[in-house]
Short mmCIF file of C-alpha atoms in Angstrom, two decimals:
data_model
loop_
_atom_site.label_atom_id
_atom_site.label_comp_id
_atom_site.label_asym_id
_atom_site.label_seq_id
_atom_site.Cartn_x
_atom_site.Cartn_y
_atom_site.Cartn_z
CA MET C 1 281.99 -76.32 166.57
CA ASN C 2 284.68 -78.39 164.88
CA GLU C 3 286.28 -77.64 161.53
CA GLN C 4 284.02 -79.98 159.58
CA GLU C 5 280.90 -78.40 161.07
CA LYS C 6 282.21 -74.94 160.19
CA ASP C 7 282.79 -76.09 156.61
CA ASP C 8 279.30 -77.53 156.43
CA ASP C 9 277.84 -74.27 157.71
CA LEU C 10 279.81 -72.36 155.12
CA GLU C 11 278.54 -74.59 152.31
CA LEU C 12 274.98 -74.27 153.59
CA GLU C 13 275.11 -70.49 153.66
CA LEU C 14 276.74 -70.37 150.24
CA ASP C 15 273.89 -72.49 148.92
CA ARG C 16 271.35 -70.04 150.32
CA VAL C 17 273.10 -67.04 148.79
CA SER C 18 273.52 -68.92 145.52
CA SER C 19 269.83 -69.67 145.45
CA LEU C 20 268.93 -66.00 145.88
CA TYR C 21 271.61 -64.96 143.38
CA GLN C 22 270.07 -67.26 140.76
CA LYS C 23 266.89 -65.21 141.03
CA ILE C 24 268.65 -62.13 139.68
CA PRO C 25 267.50 -61.98 136.05
CA ASP C 26 269.98 -63.21 133.43
CA GLU C 27 271.04 -61.06 130.54
CA GLU C 28 272.16 -62.04 127.05
CA PHE C 29 275.34 -61.10 125.26
CA SER C 30 274.70 -59.16 122.10
CA PRO C 31 274.27 -61.27 118.92
CA GLU C 32 277.08 -59.30 117.25
CA VAL C 33 279.54 -60.23 119.99
CA ARG C 34 278.51 -63.87 119.92
CA GLU C 35 278.91 -64.01 116.14
CA ARG C 36 282.25 -62.21 116.27
CA ILE C 37 283.62 -64.76 118.75
CA ARG C 38 282.38 -67.64 116.61
CA ALA C 39 283.98 -66.09 113.52
CA THR C 40 287.28 -65.72 115.40
CA ALA C 41 287.11 -69.38 116.42
CA ARG C 42 286.43 -70.49 112.86
CA ARG C 43 289.26 -68.38 111.47
CA ALA C 44 291.66 -69.81 114.03
CA VAL C 45 290.76 -73.37 113.03
CA ARG C 46 291.20 -72.60 109.34
CA ARG C 47 294.55 -71.00 109.96
CA GLY C 48 295.66 -73.99 112.02
CA LEU C 49 294.62 -76.43 109.30
CA LEU C 50 296.41 -74.43 106.69
CA GLU C 51 299.62 -74.17 108.66
CA ARG C 52 299.61 -77.91 109.22
CA LEU C 53 298.93 -78.52 105.57
CA LEU C 54 301.71 -76.26 104.36
CA SER C 55 304.25 -77.88 106.65
CA GLY C 56 302.91 -81.28 105.58
CA ILE C 57 303.26 -80.45 101.91
CA LEU C 58 306.85 -79.37 102.31
CA GLY C 59 307.60 -82.44 104.40
CA SER C 60 305.98 -84.91 102.04
CA ALA C 61 307.52 -83.32 98.96
CA THR C 62 310.99 -83.70 100.47
CA GLY C 63 310.18 -87.17 101.72
CA ALA C 64 308.87 -88.24 98.35
CA VAL C 65 312.10 -87.36 96.61
CA THR C 66 314.53 -88.75 99.15
CA ALA C 67 312.73 -91.95 99.96
CA SER C 68 312.19 -93.03 96.36
CA SER C 69 308.53 -93.65 97.00
CA SER C 70 306.13 -94.61 94.28
CA ARG C 71 305.94 -92.57 91.16
CA LEU C 72 302.24 -92.00 91.71
CA GLN C 73 302.81 -90.44 95.11
CA MET C 74 305.45 -88.13 93.73
CA VAL C 75 303.21 -86.98 90.93
CA ALA C 76 300.32 -86.38 93.31
CA THR C 77 302.48 -84.47 95.79
CA ALA C 78 304.13 -82.42 93.09
CA SER C 79 300.76 -81.52 91.56
CA LEU C 80 299.40 -80.40 94.87
CA PHE C 81 302.52 -78.40 95.62
CA ILE C 82 302.42 -76.70 92.24
CA ALA C 83 298.75 -75.88 92.67
CA VAL C 84 299.31 -74.31 96.07
CA ALA C 85 302.42 -72.46 94.98
CA GLY C 86 300.75 -71.20 91.82
CA LEU C 87 297.68 -69.88 93.50
CA ALA C 88 299.66 -68.49 96.40
CA GLY C 89 301.87 -66.72 93.88
CA ILE C 90 298.91 -64.94 92.36
CA PHE C 91 297.83 -63.68 95.71
CA TYR C 92 301.33 -62.90 96.88
CA VAL C 93 301.59 -60.41 94.05
CA GLN C 94 298.30 -58.90 95.15
CA SER C 95 299.41 -58.71 98.73
CA GLN C 96 302.22 -56.37 97.76
CA SER C 97 299.76 -53.62 96.97
CA GLY C 98 300.64 -51.43 99.92
CA VAL C 99 297.79 -51.98 102.34
CA GLN C 100 298.96 -50.50 105.62
CA PRO C 101 298.06 -51.60 109.15
CA LEU C 102 295.30 -49.57 110.77
CA LEU C 103 296.38 -47.60 113.83
CA LEU C 104 293.58 -46.79 116.24
CA THR C 105 293.32 -44.27 119.02
CA GLU C 106 292.44 -45.45 122.51
CA GLU C 107 288.87 -44.28 122.00
CA GLU C 108 288.59 -46.03 118.63
CA GLU C 109 289.86 -49.28 120.13
CA ARG C 110 286.63 -49.44 122.08
CA ILE C 111 284.62 -49.61 118.86
CA PRO C 112 284.36 -53.35 118.05
CA LEU C 113 283.99 -52.81 114.32
CA LEU C 114 287.18 -50.79 114.09
CA LYS C 115 288.96 -53.29 116.29
CA ASP C 116 287.91 -56.06 113.89
CA ALA C 117 289.08 -54.02 110.92
CA GLU C 118 292.42 -53.49 112.63
CA GLY C 119 292.74 -57.27 113.09
CA ILE C 120 291.88 -57.98 109.46
CA LEU C 121 294.48 -55.54 108.19
CA LYS C 122 297.06 -56.82 110.65
CA ASP C 123 296.83 -60.28 109.11
CA PHE C 124 296.01 -59.05 105.67
CA ASN C 125 299.09 -60.04 103.71
CA ARG C 126 299.42 -63.36 105.45
CA ILE C 127 295.78 -64.18 104.93
CA SER C 128 295.80 -63.16 101.29
CA GLU C 129 298.74 -65.46 100.67
CA MET C 130 297.15 -68.35 102.48
CA GLN C 131 293.54 -68.27 101.38
CA PRO C 132 294.00 -69.86 97.96
CA ALA C 133 296.23 -72.54 99.43
CA LYS C 134 293.42 -73.33 101.82
CA VAL C 135 291.19 -74.02 98.88
CA VAL C 136 293.51 -76.79 97.79
CA ALA C 137 294.17 -77.76 101.36
CA GLU C 138 291.24 -79.81 102.36
CA SER C 139 291.99 -83.13 100.70
CA GLY C 140 291.57 -81.69 97.25
CA GLN C 141 287.89 -81.02 97.90
CA ALA C 142 287.76 -77.28 97.58
CA GLU C 143 285.42 -75.54 100.00
CA LEU C 144 285.21 -72.47 97.87
CA SER C 145 281.95 -71.23 99.24
CA GLU C 146 283.33 -71.21 102.79
CA VAL C 147 286.40 -69.22 101.80
CA VAL C 148 284.41 -66.82 99.68
CA LYS C 149 281.98 -66.31 102.55
CA GLU C 150 284.82 -65.48 104.91
CA LEU C 151 286.31 -63.00 102.45
CA LYS C 152 282.90 -61.38 102.00
CA ASP C 153 282.56 -61.08 105.79
CA LYS C 154 285.90 -59.33 105.91
CA LYS C 155 284.92 -57.05 103.05
CA SER C 156 281.71 -56.12 104.82
CA THR C 157 283.56 -55.31 108.05
CA LEU C 158 286.12 -53.19 106.23
CA SER C 159 283.38 -51.33 104.33
CA SER C 160 281.60 -50.38 107.54
CA ALA C 161 284.88 -49.40 109.20
CA ALA C 162 285.81 -47.26 106.18
CA LYS C 163 282.54 -45.34 106.57
CA ILE C 164 283.22 -44.69 110.25
CA LEU C 165 286.74 -43.47 109.52
CA GLU C 166 285.49 -41.28 106.70
CA GLU C 167 283.05 -39.63 109.12
CA LYS C 168 285.94 -39.04 111.47
CA SER C 169 287.83 -37.27 108.65
CA ARG C 170 290.39 -40.05 108.58
CA SER C 171 290.40 -40.11 104.77
CA LYS C 172 293.89 -41.60 104.49
CA ASP C 173 292.92 -44.60 106.61
CA SER C 174 289.60 -44.83 104.88
CA LYS C 175 291.32 -45.01 101.47
CA ASN C 176 293.65 -47.66 102.85
CA LEU C 177 290.63 -49.75 103.76
CA LEU C 178 289.11 -49.23 100.32
CA LYS C 179 292.35 -50.51 98.82
CA ALA C 180 292.08 -53.63 100.96
CA ILE C 181 288.46 -54.03 99.90
CA ASP C 182 289.51 -53.93 96.22
CA ILE C 183 292.02 -56.71 96.84
CA LEU C 184 289.40 -58.78 98.61
CA ASP C 185 287.07 -58.21 95.67
CA ASP C 186 289.72 -59.53 93.28
CA GLN C 187 290.25 -62.56 95.46
CA ILE C 188 286.54 -63.24 95.65
CA ASN C 189 286.22 -62.95 91.88
CA GLN C 190 289.15 -65.27 91.25
CA LEU C 191 287.97 -67.84 93.75
CA GLU C 192 284.49 -67.79 92.31
CA LYS C 193 286.00 -68.57 88.90
CA THR C 194 288.14 -71.41 90.29
CA PRO C 195 286.65 -74.80 89.49
CA ASN C 196 286.36 -77.30 92.35
CA GLN C 197 289.35 -79.61 92.60
CA MET M 1 288.48 -77.66 124.50
CA LEU M 2 290.96 -80.35 123.56
CA ARG M 3 288.79 -81.25 120.58
CA TYR M 4 288.63 -77.63 119.52
CA LYS M 5 292.38 -77.40 119.93
CA ASP M 6 292.57 -80.20 117.33
CA GLY M 7 290.40 -78.20 114.94
CA ASP M 8 286.91 -79.43 115.78
CA ILE M 9 284.75 -76.32 115.36
CA ALA M 10 281.59 -78.19 116.40
CA ALA M 11 283.23 -78.87 119.77
CA PHE M 12 283.89 -75.16 120.14
CA GLU M 13 280.22 -74.41 119.55
CA VAL M 14 279.18 -76.86 122.26
CA LEU M 15 281.66 -75.35 124.72
CA PHE M 16 280.89 -71.76 123.82
CA THR M 17 277.14 -72.24 124.19
CA ARG M 18 277.64 -73.28 127.81
CA TYR M 19 279.12 -69.88 128.58
CA LEU M 20 276.47 -67.66 127.03
CA GLY M 21 274.67 -67.12 130.32
CA LEU M 22 277.50 -65.31 132.07
CA LYS M 23 276.63 -61.71 131.36
CA LYS M 24 275.16 -61.09 134.80
CA TYR M 25 278.17 -62.75 136.40
CA ILE M 26 280.65 -60.65 134.44
CA SER M 27 278.81 -57.46 135.38
CA PHE M 28 279.03 -58.39 139.05
CA LYS M 29 282.64 -59.42 138.71
CA LEU M 30 283.54 -56.07 137.19
CA ASN M 31 281.11 -54.24 139.44
CA ILE M 32 280.06 -52.31 136.37
CA PHE M 33 276.54 -52.74 135.15
CA ASP M 34 277.05 -51.62 131.58
CA PRO M 35 275.97 -54.24 129.03
CA GLU M 36 278.52 -53.11 126.47
CA VAL M 37 281.39 -53.51 128.90
CA ALA M 38 280.29 -57.05 129.76
CA ASP M 39 280.09 -57.83 126.03
CA GLU M 40 283.59 -56.51 125.46
CA VAL M 41 285.04 -58.46 128.38
CA PHE M 42 283.35 -61.65 127.20
CA GLN M 43 284.71 -61.17 123.70
CA GLU M 44 288.21 -60.36 124.88
CA THR M 45 288.23 -63.42 127.13
CA TRP M 46 287.24 -65.76 124.33
CA GLU M 47 289.70 -64.18 121.90
CA ARG M 48 292.49 -64.89 124.37
CA ILE M 49 291.29 -68.47 124.82
CA ILE M 50 291.08 -69.01 121.07
CA ASN M 51 294.46 -67.46 120.37
CA ALA M 52 296.11 -69.52 123.10
CA ARG M 53 294.32 -72.78 122.29
CA GLN M 54 297.48 -74.56 121.16
CA ARG M 55 298.95 -74.03 124.62
CA TYR M 56 295.86 -75.31 126.43
CA GLU M 57 296.39 -78.37 128.59
CA ALA M 58 293.68 -80.12 130.57
CA ASN M 59 295.34 -79.73 133.96
CA ALA M 60 292.15 -78.47 135.59
CA SER M 61 288.53 -78.03 134.57
CA PHE M 62 287.93 -75.81 131.58
CA ARG M 63 285.80 -73.61 133.81
CA ALA M 64 288.80 -72.95 136.03
CA TYR M 65 290.87 -72.15 132.94
CA PHE M 66 288.15 -69.82 131.65
CA GLU M 67 287.99 -68.09 135.03
CA THR M 68 291.75 -67.51 135.03
CA ILE M 69 291.63 -65.83 131.63
CA LEU M 70 288.52 -63.86 132.59
CA ARG M 71 290.27 -62.74 135.75
CA ASN M 72 293.20 -61.37 133.76
CA VAL M 73 290.86 -59.49 131.45
CA THR M 74 288.68 -58.11 134.23
CA ALA M 75 291.65 -57.07 136.33
CA SER M 76 292.88 -54.68 133.68
CA ARG M 77 289.35 -53.50 132.93
CA TYR M 78 288.55 -52.97 136.58
CA ARG M 79 291.56 -50.77 137.11
CA LYS M 80 290.50 -48.59 134.20
CA ALA M 81 286.85 -48.48 135.11
CA VAL M 82 286.81 -48.08 138.86
CA ASN M 83 286.40 -44.33 138.70
CA LYS M 84 283.88 -44.26 135.92
CA GLU M 85 280.49 -42.73 136.35
CA ASN M 86 278.73 -45.91 135.33
CA LEU M 87 279.71 -47.57 138.57
CA HIS M 88 276.04 -47.59 139.37
CA LEU M 89 276.10 -49.20 142.73
CA SER M 90 278.88 -47.31 144.42
CA GLY M 91 278.22 -45.61 147.72
CA SER M 92 275.38 -47.87 148.66
CA GLN M 93 277.11 -49.61 151.54
CA SER M 94 274.88 -49.92 154.55
CA SER M 95 275.88 -48.71 157.93
CA THR M 96 277.31 -51.61 159.92
CA ASP M 97 275.03 -50.96 162.85
CA ASP M 98 271.85 -51.42 160.82
CA SER M 99 269.70 -53.90 162.62
CA GLU M 100 267.84 -56.63 160.79
CA ASP M 101 264.55 -54.97 161.76
CA GLU M 102 265.62 -51.79 160.05
CA LEU M 103 266.53 -53.77 156.96
CA LEU M 104 263.13 -55.40 156.93
CA ASP M 105 261.49 -52.01 157.39
CA GLY M 106 263.42 -50.86 154.35
CA LEU M 107 261.81 -53.58 152.28
CA VAL M 108 258.42 -51.86 152.56
CA ASP M 109 259.55 -48.27 152.36
CA GLU M 110 256.35 -46.29 151.78
CA LYS M 111 258.24 -43.20 150.71
CA ASP M 112 259.15 -44.96 147.51
CA PRO M 113 256.01 -44.94 145.32
CA GLY M 114 257.19 -48.00 143.38
CA THR M 115 257.88 -50.09 146.42
CA GLU M 116 254.38 -51.36 147.10
CA ASN M 117 254.25 -52.88 143.64
CA ARG M 118 257.46 -54.73 143.99
CA SER M 119 257.46 -58.21 145.29
CA PHE M 120 259.32 -59.12 148.40
CA ILE M 121 261.70 -61.33 146.44
CA THR M 122 262.52 -58.53 143.99
CA GLN M 123 263.49 -56.34 146.90
CA CYS M 124 265.61 -59.13 148.36
CA VAL M 125 267.36 -59.53 145.05
CA ASP M 126 268.03 -55.80 144.93
CA LEU M 127 269.49 -55.91 148.42
CA LEU M 128 271.71 -58.81 147.43
CA LYS M 129 272.91 -57.00 144.32
CA LYS M 130 273.84 -53.96 146.38
CA ALA M 131 275.44 -56.06 149.07
CA ILE M 132 277.61 -57.99 146.59
CA ALA M 133 278.62 -54.75 144.92
CA THR M 134 279.88 -53.31 148.20
CA LEU M 135 282.06 -56.29 149.10
CA PRO M 136 285.81 -55.82 148.92
CA ASP M 137 287.18 -57.10 145.60
CA GLU M 138 288.78 -60.27 146.96
CA GLN M 139 285.67 -61.30 148.87
CA ARG M 140 283.35 -60.52 145.97
CA GLU M 141 285.54 -62.45 143.55
CA SER M 142 285.71 -65.58 145.72
CA LEU M 143 282.02 -65.45 146.47
CA LEU M 144 281.01 -65.05 142.82
CA LEU M 145 283.32 -67.84 141.74
CA LYS M 146 281.69 -70.12 144.25
CA ILE M 147 278.05 -69.24 143.73
CA GLU M 148 278.14 -68.78 139.97
CA SER M 149 280.60 -71.36 138.72
CA GLY M 150 280.33 -73.86 141.54
CA ILE M 151 284.01 -74.75 141.26
CA SER M 152 285.88 -76.17 144.22
CA LEU M 153 287.62 -74.19 146.95
CA GLU M 154 290.93 -75.57 145.69
CA GLU M 155 290.27 -74.27 142.19
CA ILE M 156 289.18 -70.87 143.52
CA ALA M 157 292.37 -70.77 145.56
CA ALA M 158 294.45 -71.57 142.49
CA ILE M 159 292.68 -68.98 140.34
CA THR M 160 293.00 -66.22 142.92
CA GLY M 161 296.55 -67.14 143.91
CA VAL M 162 295.94 -67.84 147.59
CA ASN M 163 295.63 -71.00 149.66
CA ARG M 164 292.45 -72.87 150.53
CA GLU M 165 292.18 -71.44 154.04
CA THR M 166 292.43 -67.87 152.81
CA THR M 167 289.71 -68.63 150.29
CA LYS M 168 287.47 -69.90 153.06
CA SER M 169 288.19 -66.82 155.16
CA ARG M 170 287.28 -64.56 152.28
CA LEU M 171 284.05 -66.43 151.79
CA ARG M 172 283.20 -66.24 155.49
CA TYR M 173 283.93 -62.51 155.73
CA GLY M 174 281.94 -61.92 152.55
CA LEU M 175 278.98 -63.87 153.86
CA ASN M 176 279.12 -61.97 157.16
CA LYS M 177 278.83 -58.71 155.27
CA LEU M 178 275.94 -60.01 153.19
CA ARG M 179 274.23 -61.08 156.39
CA ASP M 180 274.42 -57.47 157.60
CA GLN M 181 272.70 -56.20 154.51
CA VAL M 182 270.30 -58.92 153.44
CA PRO M 183 267.78 -60.07 156.06
CA ARG M 184 267.53 -63.75 156.84
CA GLU M 185 263.93 -63.83 155.57
CA CYS M 186 265.22 -63.26 152.06
CA TYR M 187 266.84 -66.69 152.03
CA GLU M 188 263.73 -68.53 153.16
#
């Protein structure tokens, strides 16, 4: 049997095994896991857009001044910059409220909800500074409902995590989460009052 | 993936949906048949892909890229889990001198009260599951990559860090072992 015939035999046998393997019943990933992955993907896209926007704003503001471009462009850029800076300032102050990162034990790291809460707190200050800027970010058409929805998702996750930690007598961490929830509440309230751009 | 990298969330959804049927595969890959573990591995794999999306380059198929990340995640999981009690299928390796007749006899074992109600194909599937679970890691990995993802020998070689010939050898040895444990009639 030459090499080609051996390869063909191998492929044939793999096909047979594959065919039997396909008869093993499929299983589904849990809806929570699927939704968590989708939420992570959405957050990553938002963060990417925002980072590009912020660097773009700084670049265009500098460019507008040095290149003597039209007065209209300067006014528009400056307005946008002021809006972002102003709103970011509000939230920057809020982000200095002492929310600490959540440290989990090895066992707790296996609880998806706590792992999510850990991730939210890890990015907490950065996110709270960036969220309002994001509102202004998307071509001046504020997508308030999207941002508010995301903040509410985070609040819900932190609330559930706080309950788990409370049950584990981790009152200090639980209070830390409640503090973060209060800040999210303030952000939600302020964003809900913000008129569309 | 390139579209998602550029911020197209709809493209992510299309891509992600294609991978929702891999739970069985991940369980076999880990050799742990615990649904929660498969969920965690799936989530961790996608989180790594999402977090590293800006570094993604289309040098190979996305499936091959996915498999590489999954392999890194499962490798660390497997090391942790190998001694766990939920390794359901451990210790089920057949004696190498089992004849095919004996295997066929086993398919209609009258001592097992549930056996007579089970279809022949169900029993074949069970034998295959046990046989795959008893393969050495390298052989099981190569075999699963081939029969589940259908990617090329070259891509399997790249993912597993060996050359094409070694990949073929692993597949051949793996198939030989399956042949010892799953009677030919099961494939017909």
